[in-house]
Coordinates of C-alpha atoms in Angstrom, one line a residue:
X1 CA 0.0 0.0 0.0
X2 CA 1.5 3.3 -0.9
X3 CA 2.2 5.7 1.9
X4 CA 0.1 9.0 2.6
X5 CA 1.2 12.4 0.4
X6 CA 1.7 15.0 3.3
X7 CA 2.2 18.8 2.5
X8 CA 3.5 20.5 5.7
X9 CA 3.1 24.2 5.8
X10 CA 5.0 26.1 8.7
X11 CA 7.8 28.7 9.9
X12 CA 8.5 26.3 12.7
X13 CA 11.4 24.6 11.2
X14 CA 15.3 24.9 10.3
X15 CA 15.5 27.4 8.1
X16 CA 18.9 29.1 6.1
X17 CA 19.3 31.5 8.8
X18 CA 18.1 29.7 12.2
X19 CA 19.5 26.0 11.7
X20 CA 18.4 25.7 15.2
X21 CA 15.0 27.0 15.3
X22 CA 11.9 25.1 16.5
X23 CA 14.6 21.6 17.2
X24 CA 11.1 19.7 18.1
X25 CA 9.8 20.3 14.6
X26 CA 13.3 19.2 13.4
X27 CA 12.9 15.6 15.1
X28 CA 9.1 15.0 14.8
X29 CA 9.1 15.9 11.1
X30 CA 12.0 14.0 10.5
X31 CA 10.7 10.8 12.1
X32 CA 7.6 11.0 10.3
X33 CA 9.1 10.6 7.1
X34 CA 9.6 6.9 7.6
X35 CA 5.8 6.5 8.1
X36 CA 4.4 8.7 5.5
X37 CA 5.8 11.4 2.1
X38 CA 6.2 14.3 3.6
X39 CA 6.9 17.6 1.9
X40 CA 7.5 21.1 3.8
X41 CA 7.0 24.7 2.8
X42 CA 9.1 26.9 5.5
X43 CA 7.7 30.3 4.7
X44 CA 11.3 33.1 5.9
X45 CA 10.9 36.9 6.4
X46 CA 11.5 38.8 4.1
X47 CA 13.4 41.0 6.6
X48 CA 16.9 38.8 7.0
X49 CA 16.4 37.9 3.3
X50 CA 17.1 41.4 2.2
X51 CA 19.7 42.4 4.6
X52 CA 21.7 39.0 3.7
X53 CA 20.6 39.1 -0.5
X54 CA 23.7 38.1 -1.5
X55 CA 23.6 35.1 0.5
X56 CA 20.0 33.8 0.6
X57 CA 20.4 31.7 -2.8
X58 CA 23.4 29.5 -1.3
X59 CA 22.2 29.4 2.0
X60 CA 18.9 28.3 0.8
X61 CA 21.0 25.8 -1.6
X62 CA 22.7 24.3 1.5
X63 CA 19.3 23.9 3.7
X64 CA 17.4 22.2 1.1
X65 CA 20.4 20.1 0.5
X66 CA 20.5 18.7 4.0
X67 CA 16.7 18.6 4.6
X68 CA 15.1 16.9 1.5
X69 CA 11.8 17.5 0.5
X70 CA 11.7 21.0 2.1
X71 CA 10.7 24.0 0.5
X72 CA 11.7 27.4 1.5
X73 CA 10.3 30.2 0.2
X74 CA 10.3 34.3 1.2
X75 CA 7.6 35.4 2.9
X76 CA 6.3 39.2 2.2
X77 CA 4.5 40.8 4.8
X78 CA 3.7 44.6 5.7
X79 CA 5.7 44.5 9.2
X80 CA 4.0 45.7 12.7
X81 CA 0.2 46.6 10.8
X82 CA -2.2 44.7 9.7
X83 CA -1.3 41.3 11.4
X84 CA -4.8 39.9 10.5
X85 CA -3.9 40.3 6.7
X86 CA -0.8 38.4 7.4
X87 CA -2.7 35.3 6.4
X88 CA -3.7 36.9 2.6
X89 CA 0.5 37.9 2.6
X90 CA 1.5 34.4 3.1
X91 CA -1.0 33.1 0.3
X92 CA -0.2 35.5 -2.3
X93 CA 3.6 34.5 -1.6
X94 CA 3.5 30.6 -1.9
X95 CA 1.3 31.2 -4.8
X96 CA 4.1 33.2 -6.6
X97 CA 6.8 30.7 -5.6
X98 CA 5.3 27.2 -5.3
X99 CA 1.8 27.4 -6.7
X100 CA 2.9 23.3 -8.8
X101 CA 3.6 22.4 -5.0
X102 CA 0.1 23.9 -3.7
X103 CA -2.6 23.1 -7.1
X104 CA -0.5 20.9 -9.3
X105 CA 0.4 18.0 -6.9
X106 CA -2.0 15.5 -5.3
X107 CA -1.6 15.5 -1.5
X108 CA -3.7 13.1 0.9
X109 CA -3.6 15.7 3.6
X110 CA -2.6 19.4 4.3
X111 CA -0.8 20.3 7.8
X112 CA -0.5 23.8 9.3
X113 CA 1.5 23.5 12.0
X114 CA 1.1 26.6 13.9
X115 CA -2.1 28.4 13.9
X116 CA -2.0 32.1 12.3
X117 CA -1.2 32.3 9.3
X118 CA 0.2 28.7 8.4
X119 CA -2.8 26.9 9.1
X120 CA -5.0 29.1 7.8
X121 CA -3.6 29.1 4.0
X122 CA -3.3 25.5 4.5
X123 CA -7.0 25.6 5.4
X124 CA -7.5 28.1 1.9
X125 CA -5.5 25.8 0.1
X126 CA -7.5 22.3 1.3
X127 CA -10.2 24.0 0.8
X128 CA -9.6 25.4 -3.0
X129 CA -8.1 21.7 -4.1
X130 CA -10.8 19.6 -1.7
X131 CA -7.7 18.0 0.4
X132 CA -8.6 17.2 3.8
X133 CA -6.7 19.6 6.3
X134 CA -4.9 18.9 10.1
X135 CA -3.8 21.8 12.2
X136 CA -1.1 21.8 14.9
X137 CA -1.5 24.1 18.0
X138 CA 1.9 25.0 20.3
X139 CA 1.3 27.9 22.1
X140 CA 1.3 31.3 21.5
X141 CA -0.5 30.7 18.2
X142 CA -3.3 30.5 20.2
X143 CA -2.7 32.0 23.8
X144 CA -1.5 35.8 22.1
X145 CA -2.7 35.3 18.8
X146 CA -6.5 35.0 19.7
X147 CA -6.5 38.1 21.3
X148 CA -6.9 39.9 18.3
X149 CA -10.4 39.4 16.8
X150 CA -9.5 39.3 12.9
X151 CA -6.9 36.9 13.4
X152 CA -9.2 34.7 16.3
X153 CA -11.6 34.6 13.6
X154 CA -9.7 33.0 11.1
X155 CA -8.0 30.9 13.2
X156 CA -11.8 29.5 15.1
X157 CA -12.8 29.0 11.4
X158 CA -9.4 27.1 10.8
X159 CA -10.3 24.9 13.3
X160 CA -14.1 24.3 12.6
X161 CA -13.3 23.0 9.5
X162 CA -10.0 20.5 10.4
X163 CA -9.8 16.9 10.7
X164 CA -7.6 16.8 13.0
X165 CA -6.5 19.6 15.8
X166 CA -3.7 18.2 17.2
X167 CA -2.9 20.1 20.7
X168 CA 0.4 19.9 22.8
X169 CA -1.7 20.2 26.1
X170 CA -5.4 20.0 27.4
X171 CA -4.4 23.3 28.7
X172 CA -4.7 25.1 25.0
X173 CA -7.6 22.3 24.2
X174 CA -9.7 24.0 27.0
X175 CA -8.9 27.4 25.6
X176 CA -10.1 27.0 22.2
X177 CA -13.1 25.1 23.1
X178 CA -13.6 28.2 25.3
X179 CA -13.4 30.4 22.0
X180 CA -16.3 28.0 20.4
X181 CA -14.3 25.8 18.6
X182 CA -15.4 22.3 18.0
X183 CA -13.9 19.5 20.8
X184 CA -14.4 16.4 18.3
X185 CA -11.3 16.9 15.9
X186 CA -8.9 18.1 18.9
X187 CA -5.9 15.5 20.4
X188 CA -3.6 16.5 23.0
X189 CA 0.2 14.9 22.1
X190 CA 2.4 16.0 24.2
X191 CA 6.2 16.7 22.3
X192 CA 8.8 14.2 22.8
X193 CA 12.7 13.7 24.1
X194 CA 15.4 12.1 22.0
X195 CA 17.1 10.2 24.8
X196 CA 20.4 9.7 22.7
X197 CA 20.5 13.7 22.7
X198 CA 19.4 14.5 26.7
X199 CA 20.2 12.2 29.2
X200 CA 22.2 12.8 32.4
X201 CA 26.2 13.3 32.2
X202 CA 28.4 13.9 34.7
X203 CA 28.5 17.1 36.4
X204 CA 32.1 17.6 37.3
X205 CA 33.0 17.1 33.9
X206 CA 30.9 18.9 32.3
X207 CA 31.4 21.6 34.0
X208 CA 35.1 21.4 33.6
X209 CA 34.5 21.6 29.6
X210 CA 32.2 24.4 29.8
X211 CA 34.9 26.3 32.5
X212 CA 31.9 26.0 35.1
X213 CA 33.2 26.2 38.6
X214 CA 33.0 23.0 40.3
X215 CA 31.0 24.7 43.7
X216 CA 28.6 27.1 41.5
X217 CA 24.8 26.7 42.5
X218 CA 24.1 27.4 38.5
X219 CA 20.4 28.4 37.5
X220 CA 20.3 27.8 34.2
X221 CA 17.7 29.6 31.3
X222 CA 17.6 28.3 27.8
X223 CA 15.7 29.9 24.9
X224 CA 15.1 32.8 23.1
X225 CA 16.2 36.1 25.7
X226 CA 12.5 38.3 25.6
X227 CA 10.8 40.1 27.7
X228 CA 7.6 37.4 27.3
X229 CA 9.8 34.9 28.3
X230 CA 10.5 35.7 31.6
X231 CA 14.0 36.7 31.1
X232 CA 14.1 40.2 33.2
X233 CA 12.2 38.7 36.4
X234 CA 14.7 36.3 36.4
X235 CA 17.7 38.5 36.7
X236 CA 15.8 40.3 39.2
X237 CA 15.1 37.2 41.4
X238 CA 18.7 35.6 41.2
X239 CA 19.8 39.7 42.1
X240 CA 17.6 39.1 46.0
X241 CA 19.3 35.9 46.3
X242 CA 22.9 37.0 45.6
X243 CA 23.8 37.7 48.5
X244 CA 22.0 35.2 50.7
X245 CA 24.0 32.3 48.5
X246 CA 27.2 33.4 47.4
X247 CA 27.7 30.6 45.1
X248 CA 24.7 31.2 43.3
X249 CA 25.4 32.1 39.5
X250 CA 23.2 32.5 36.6
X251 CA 23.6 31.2 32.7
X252 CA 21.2 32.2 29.8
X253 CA 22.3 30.3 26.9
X254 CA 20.3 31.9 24.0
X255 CA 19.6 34.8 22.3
X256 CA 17.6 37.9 21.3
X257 CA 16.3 41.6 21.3
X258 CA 16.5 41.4 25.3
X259 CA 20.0 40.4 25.9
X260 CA 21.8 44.3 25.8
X261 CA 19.0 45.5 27.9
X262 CA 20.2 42.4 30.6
X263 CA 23.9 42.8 30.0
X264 CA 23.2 46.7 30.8
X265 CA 21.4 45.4 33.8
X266 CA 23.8 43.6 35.2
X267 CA 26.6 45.6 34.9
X268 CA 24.3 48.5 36.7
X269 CA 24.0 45.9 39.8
X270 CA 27.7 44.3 39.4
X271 CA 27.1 41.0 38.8
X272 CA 29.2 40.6 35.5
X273 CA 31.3 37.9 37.2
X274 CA 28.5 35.5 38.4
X275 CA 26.2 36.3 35.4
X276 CA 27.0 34.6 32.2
X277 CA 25.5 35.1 28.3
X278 CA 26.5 32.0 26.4
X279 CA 24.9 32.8 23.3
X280 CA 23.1 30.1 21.2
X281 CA 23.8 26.5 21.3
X282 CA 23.5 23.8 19.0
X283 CA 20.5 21.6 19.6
X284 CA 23.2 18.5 20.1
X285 CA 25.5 20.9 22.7
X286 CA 22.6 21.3 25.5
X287 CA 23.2 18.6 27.2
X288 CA 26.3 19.7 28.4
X289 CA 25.0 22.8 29.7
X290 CA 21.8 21.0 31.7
X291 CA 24.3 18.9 33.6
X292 CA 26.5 21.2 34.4
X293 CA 23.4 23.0 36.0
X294 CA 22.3 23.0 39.3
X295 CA 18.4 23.5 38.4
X296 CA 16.3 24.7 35.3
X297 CA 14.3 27.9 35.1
X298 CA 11.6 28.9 32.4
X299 CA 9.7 32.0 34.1
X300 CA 7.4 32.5 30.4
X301 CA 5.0 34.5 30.3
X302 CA 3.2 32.4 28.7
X303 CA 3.5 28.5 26.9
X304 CA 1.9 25.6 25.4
X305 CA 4.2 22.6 26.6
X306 CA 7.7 23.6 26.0
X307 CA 10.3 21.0 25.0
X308 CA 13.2 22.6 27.2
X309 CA 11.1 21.7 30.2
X310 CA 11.1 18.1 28.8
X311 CA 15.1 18.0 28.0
X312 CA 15.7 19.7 31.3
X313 CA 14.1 16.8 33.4
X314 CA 15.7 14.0 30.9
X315 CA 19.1 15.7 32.1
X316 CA 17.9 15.0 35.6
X317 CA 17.3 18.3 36.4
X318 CA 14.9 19.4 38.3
X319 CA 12.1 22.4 36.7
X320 CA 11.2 26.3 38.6
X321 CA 8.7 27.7 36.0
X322 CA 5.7 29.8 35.2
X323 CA 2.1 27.7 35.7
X324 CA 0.9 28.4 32.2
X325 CA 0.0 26.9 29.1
X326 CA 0.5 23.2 29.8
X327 CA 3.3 23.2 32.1
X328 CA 1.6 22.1 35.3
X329 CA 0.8 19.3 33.1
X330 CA 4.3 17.7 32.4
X331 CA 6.2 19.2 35.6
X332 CA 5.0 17.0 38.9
X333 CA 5.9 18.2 41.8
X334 CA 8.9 16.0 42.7
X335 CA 10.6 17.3 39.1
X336 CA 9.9 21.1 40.4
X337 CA 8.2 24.3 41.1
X338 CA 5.5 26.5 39.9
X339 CA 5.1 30.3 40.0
X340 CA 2.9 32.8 38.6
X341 CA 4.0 34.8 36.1
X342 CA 5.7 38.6 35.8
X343 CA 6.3 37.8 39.7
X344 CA 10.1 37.9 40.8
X345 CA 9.6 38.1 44.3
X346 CA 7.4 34.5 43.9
X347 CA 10.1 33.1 41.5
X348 CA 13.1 34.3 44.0
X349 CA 11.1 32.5 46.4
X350 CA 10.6 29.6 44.5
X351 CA 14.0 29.2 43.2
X352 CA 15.8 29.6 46.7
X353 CA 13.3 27.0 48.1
X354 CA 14.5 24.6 44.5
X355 CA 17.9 25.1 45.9
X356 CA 17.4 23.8 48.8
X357 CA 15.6 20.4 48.4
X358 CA 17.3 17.1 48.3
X359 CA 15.7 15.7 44.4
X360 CA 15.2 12.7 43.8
X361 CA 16.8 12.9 40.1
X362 CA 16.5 9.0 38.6
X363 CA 12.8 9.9 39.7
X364 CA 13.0 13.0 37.4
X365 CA 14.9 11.2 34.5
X366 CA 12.3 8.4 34.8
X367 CA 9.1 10.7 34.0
X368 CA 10.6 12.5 31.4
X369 CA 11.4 9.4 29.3
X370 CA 7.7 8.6 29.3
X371 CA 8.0 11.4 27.0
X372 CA 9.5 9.9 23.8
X373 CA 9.5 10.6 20.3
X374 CA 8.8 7.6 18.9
X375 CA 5.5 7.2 20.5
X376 CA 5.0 10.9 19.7
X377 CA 5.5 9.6 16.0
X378 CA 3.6 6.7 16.2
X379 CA 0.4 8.6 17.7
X380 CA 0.9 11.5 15.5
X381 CA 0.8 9.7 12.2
X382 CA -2.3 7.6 13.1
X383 CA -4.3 10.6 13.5
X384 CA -2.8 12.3 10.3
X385 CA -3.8 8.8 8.4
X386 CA -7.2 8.9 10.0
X387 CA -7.7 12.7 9.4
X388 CA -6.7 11.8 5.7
X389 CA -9.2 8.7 5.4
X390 CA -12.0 11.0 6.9

């Protein structure tokens, strides 16, 4: 029997100029491909297209060379206005610059994976070629991007008409039934762990390869450094502690807009020497920096189930973090703590009480491996094959 013809459309993926973005992506999509065909169209801003022209041809060359069967193409969007037209910008550029890929080719099923505007021009397109059509919820897509009525209605409509809604926690499932979406379609799959990639390593050397001081209480942030995810309260919370624990340091490995405005900020309250900004990390280099930690913190503002909390607690370490999205629904309490949000006081709080406790870390390790890919996989393409056979 021949396999199912899937057309993925989403910006959550590897593209010329983020190799590392959206890793989870990276390892489901890839694992699906021995299950079904699987094509991707990765739409990119326009915006580091233009300032890196010159490079954009062989840099998109190279990516499409080492992810086959993905498609990338230049998004063009008017920038900070008009978000709910963002949807029609997206359509009218995949039409210029794969319209064989969207009307020409026979697909069993259309995927957006994230909701505004990739699933909603792979709702268009299923709906314009008859193709039945699954949508992938993570987050923010729905938590920040709902708030705005054009784009909620698009996205609600999005979902009424989908096979398939697959959710990463009941957490976003009870918000979009909330917004009069139908329940029928919707399936909560939590993201998986690559256990080859995060599993625990020995601290003392680790910390000797990453020049980590062997008596360091290390909190440890990875992601993207933003204001939304938590990235200023936690400076401020390790700041009330500093003096209380002396060995206490802080690491954010990652980057973005935020970082100066943090670098300023410690520098104002001299803490260059036991604040550290290690930039962005491969995927495949994390696990060196989680056990080298002494505990994880994500303090977002706001999530749907985030994979770092996963990798952290593979690493066998244990999780402070914000209760939203579906975090309280992954972290148990013997794996961590939860705070609200946009609270430092709570999360200094939280984090010196972390600190203090004896954890049980094979218990830690254990949950998270009930988190694999594999059955992620296996789940996930049963309910693309049923959404196609609907």
């Amino acid at each position: 029997m021949s396999r199912e013809r899937l057309l993925i459309i989403t910006n959550l993926f590897a593209d010329p100029f983020s190799p590392t973005r959206a890793t989870f992506s990276q390892q489901q999509f890839s694992r699906l491909r021995a299950h079904m065909d699987v094509h991707i169209v990765v739409p990119v801003s326009f915006i580091p297209v233009m300032r890196n022209l010159l490079a954009w041809r062989r840099l998109k060359r190279e990516t499409e060379a080492k992810w086959p069967g993905v498609h990338y193409i230049v998004y063009w969007y008017v920038p900070g206005v008009m978000r709910g037209l963002h949807s029609w910008a997206l359509m009218a550029s995949m039409l210029l610059q794969c319209f064989p890929t969207l009307f020409l080719r026979r697909w069993d099923l259309i995927l957006g994976s994230w909701a505004f505007p990739d699933a909603v021009v792979a709702a268009w397109v299923g709906a314009l070629t008859r193709t039945p059509v699954a949508v992938h919820v993570l987050g923010s897509d729905i938590n920040v991007f709902t708030q705005d009525s054009w784009r909620r209605r698009q996205i609600l409509w999005t979902l009424g008409r989908a096979k398939a809604v697959l959710s990463v926690s009941q957490a976003l499932v009870r918000k979009m039934v909330g917004m009069g979406a139908p329940e029928a379609p919707m399936r909560v799959l939590y993201n998986g762990v690559d256990p080859e990639r995060f599993h625990p390593l020995d601290r003392a050397a680790a910390r000797a390869r990453l020049g980590v001081g062997a008596d360091e209480e290390m909190v440890l942030f990875v992601g993207n450094v933003l204001v939304t995810k938590g990235c200023g309260e936690l400076l401020e919370a390790f700041h009330a502690l500093a003096s209380k624990r002396p060995r206490l340091t802080l690491t954010y490995v990652g980057d973005g807009p935020m970082r100066a405005a943090l670098q300023a900020r410690v520098a104002e309250l001299g803490l260059q020497s036991r604040v550290r900004f290690a930039g962005r990390v491969m995927h495949d280099q994390l696990n060196s920096w989680f056990a080298a930690s002494t505990l994880f913190c994500l303090p977002s503002y706001s999530e749907g189930v985030p994979n770092v909390v996963l990798e952290a607690m593979a690493c066998a370490r244990p999780v402070v973090a914000t209760d939203v999205g579906g975090i309280a629904e992954v972290l148990p309490p013997f794996a961590g703590g939860l705070i609200p949000p946009k609270d430092a006081p709570a999360l200094a709080q939280k984090l010196d009480w972390a600190l203090g406790q004896d954890w049980d870390l094979t218990r830690i390790t254990a949950h998270a491996a009930t988190f694999d890919w594999d059955s992620n996989v296996a789940q996930f393409h049963q309910i693309l094959t049923e959404a196609a056979r609907h």
